[in-house]
Coordinates of C-alpha atoms in Angstrom, one line a residue:
X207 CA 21.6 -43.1 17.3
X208 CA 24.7 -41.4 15.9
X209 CA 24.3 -38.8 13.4
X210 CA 27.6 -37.4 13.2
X211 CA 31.4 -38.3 14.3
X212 CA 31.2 -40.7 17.2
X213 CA 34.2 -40.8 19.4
X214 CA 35.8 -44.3 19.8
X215 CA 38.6 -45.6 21.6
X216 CA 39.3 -49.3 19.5
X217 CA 42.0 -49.0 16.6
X218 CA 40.7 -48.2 13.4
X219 CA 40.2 -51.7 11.9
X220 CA 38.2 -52.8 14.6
X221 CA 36.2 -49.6 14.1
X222 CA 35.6 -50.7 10.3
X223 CA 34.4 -53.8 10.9
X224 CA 31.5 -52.4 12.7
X225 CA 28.4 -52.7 11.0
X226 CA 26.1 -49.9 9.6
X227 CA 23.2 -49.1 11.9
X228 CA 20.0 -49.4 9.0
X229 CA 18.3 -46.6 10.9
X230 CA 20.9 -44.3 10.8
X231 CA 21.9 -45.2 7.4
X232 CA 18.3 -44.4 5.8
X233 CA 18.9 -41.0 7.1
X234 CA 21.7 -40.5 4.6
X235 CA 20.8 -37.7 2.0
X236 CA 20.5 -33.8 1.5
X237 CA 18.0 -32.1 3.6
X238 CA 16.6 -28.7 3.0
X239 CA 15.7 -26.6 6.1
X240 CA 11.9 -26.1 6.3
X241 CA 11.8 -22.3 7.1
X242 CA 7.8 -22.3 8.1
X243 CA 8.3 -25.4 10.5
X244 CA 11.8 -23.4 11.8
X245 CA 12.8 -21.2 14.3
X246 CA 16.2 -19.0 14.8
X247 CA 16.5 -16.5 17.1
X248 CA 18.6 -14.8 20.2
X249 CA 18.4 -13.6 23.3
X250 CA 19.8 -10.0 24.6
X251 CA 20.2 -8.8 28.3
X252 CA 18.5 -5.3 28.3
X253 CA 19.1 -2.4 30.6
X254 CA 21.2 -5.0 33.0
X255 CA 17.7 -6.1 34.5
X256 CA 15.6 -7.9 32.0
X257 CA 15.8 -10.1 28.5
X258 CA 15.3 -8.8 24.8
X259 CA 14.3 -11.5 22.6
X260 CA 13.9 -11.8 19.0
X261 CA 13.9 -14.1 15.8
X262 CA 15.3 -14.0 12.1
X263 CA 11.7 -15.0 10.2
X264 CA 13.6 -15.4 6.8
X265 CA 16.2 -17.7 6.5
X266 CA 17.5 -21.1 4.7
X267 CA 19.8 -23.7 4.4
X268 CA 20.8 -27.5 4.2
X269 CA 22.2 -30.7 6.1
X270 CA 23.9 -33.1 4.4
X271 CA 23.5 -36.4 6.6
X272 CA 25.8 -39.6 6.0
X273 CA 24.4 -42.9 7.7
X274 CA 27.6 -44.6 6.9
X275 CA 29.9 -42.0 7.5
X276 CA 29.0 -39.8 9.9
X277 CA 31.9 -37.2 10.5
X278 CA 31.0 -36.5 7.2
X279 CA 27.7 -35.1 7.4
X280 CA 27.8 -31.2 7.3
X281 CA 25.0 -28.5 7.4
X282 CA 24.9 -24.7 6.2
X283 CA 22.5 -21.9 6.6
X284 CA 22.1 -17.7 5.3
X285 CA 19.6 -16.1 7.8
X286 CA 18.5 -12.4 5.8
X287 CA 19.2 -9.7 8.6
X288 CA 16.5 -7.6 7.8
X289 CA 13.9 -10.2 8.5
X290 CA 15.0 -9.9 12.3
X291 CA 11.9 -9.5 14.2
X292 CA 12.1 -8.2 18.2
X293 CA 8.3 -6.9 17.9
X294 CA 9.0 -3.5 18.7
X295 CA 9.2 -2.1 15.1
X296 CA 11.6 0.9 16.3
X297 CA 13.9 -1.2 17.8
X298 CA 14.1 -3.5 14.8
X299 CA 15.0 -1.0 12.9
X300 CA 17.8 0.2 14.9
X301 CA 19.2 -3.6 14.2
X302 CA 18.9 -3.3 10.6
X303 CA 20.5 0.2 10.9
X304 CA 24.8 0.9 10.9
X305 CA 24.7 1.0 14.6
X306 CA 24.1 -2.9 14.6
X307 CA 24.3 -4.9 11.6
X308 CA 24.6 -2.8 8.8
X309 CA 22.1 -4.9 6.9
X310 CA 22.1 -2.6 3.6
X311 CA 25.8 -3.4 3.0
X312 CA 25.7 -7.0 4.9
X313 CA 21.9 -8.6 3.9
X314 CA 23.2 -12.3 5.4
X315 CA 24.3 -13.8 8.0
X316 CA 26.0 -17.1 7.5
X317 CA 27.1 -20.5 9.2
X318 CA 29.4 -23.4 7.3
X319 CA 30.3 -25.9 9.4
X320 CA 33.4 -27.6 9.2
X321 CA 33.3 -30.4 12.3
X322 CA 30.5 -32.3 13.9
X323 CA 31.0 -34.7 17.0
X324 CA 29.1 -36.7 19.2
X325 CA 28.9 -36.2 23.2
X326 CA 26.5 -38.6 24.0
X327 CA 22.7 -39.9 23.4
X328 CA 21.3 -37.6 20.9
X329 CA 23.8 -34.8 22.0
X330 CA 25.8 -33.6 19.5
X331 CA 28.6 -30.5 18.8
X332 CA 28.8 -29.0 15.8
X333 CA 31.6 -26.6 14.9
X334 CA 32.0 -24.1 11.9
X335 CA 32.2 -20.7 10.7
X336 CA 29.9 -17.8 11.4
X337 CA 29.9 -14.6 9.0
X338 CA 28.6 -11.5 10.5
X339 CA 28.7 -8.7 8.9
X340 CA 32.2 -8.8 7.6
X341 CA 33.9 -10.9 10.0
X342 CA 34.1 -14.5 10.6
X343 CA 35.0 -16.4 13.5
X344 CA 34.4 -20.3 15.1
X345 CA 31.4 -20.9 16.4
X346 CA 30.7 -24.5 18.2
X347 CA 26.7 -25.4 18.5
X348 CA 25.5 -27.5 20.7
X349 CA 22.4 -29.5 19.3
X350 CA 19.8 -32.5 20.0
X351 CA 18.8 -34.6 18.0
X352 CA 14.7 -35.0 18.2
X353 CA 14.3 -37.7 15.3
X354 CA 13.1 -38.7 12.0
X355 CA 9.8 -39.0 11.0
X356 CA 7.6 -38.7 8.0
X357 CA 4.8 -36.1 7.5
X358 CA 1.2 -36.6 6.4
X359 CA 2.6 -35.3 3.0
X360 CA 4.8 -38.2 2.8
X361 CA 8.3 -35.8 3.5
X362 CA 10.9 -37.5 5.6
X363 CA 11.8 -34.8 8.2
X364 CA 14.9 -34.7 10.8
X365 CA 14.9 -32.3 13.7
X366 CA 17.4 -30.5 15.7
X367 CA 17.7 -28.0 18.0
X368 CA 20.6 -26.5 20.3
X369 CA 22.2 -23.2 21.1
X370 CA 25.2 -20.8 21.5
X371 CA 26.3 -18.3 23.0
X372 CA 28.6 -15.2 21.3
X373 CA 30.5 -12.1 22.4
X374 CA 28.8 -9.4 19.7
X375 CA 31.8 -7.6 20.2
X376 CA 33.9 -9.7 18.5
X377 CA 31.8 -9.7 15.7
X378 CA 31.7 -5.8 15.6
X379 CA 28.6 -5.5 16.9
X380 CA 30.1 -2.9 19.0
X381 CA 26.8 -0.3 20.0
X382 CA 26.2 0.7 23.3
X383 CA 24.8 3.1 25.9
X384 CA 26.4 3.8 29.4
X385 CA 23.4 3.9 32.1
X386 CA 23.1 6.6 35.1
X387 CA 22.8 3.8 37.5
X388 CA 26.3 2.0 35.8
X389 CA 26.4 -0.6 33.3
X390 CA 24.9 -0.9 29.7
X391 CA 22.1 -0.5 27.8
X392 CA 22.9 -4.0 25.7
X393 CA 24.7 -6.6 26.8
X394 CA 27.7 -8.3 25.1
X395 CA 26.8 -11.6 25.6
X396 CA 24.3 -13.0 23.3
X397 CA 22.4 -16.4 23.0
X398 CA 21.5 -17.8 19.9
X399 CA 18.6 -20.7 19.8
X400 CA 18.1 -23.2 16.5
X401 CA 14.9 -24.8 16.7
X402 CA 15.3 -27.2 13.4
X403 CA 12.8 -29.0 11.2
X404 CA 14.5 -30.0 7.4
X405 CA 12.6 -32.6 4.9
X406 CA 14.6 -34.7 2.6
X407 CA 15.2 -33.5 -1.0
X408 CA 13.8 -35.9 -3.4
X409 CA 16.4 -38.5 -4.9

């Protein structure tokens, strides 16, 4: 089942005259993201030798799914910085603090996408804008698509997830701390995981 832009070779009349999957096209509508059913979070090589991981526990945002016209789907999201949660409450701090995000001045991280294709299956690429602090740059996420169903409170739900990896760096994330064996205390390289869950807003 294609949710967003399938790739196809025949000319574009041919490619109109396909007919509308029904499943896909029942899909069509706005979805909210389902924070308490939701998971975003990262992972951070520490100290060269072993893996920091953490979550964003407060966060929101919304797909936009078109059944007929799938390249036009899109989806957003504002993750609050300050919810970032590493359970070590020190070390969470430091995050919030100037050294790393700044989240006083900058409270939200942000993704708009502004492409969405299909590789394959239920594989899918989507491409947009991510807004750290005060920079923005491209970021491509690759995501699954785990189905629809609906709940035992009668909401329609879609579910994703997928991942990406970032240079901080080039986001300004620039801290660091040289180590007496060489290296650095955080690495530049960062992986970000989207575990998805969103129910569809009523018509």
């Amino acid at each position: 089942m294609g949710l967003f832009g399938r790739k196809n070779t025949e000319s574009a009349t041919a490619v109109a005259t396909l007919p509308v999957d029904p499943a896909l096209a029942a899909l069509t509508g706005d979805y909210s993201i389902d924070p308490a059913h939701s998971s975003i979070g990262f992972t951070v090589r520490h100290a060269m030798v072993t893996n920091v991981r953490g979550t964003f526990a407060e966060h929101e945002g919304a797909l936009k799914l078109d059944g007929t016209d799938p390249a036009a789907s899109t989806a957003s999201i504002d993750v609050k910085i300050a919810s970032v949660d590493t359970g070590i409450a020190d070390r969470d701090g430091h995050l919030r603090g100037d050294d790393f995000f700044d989240a006083e001045r900058f409270p939200l991280m942000s993704f708009r996408s502004t492409r969405a294709e299909q590789l394959g299956g239920d594989a899918y690429r989507i491409t947009g804008d991510l807004t750290i602090k005060d920079v923005t740059r491209p970021l491509s996420i690759d995501l699954e698509f785990n189905g629809a169903a609906t709940d035992v409170y009668g909401n329609e739900r879609v579910g994703f997830e997928g991942s990406a990896e970032i240079l901080r760096s080039e986001w300004g994330l620039t801290w660091n701390a040289a180590l007496e064996t060489g290296g650095v205390m955080v690495s530049d390289k960062v992986k970000l995981t989207f575990d998805i869950s969103a129910i569809k807003n009523a018509a």
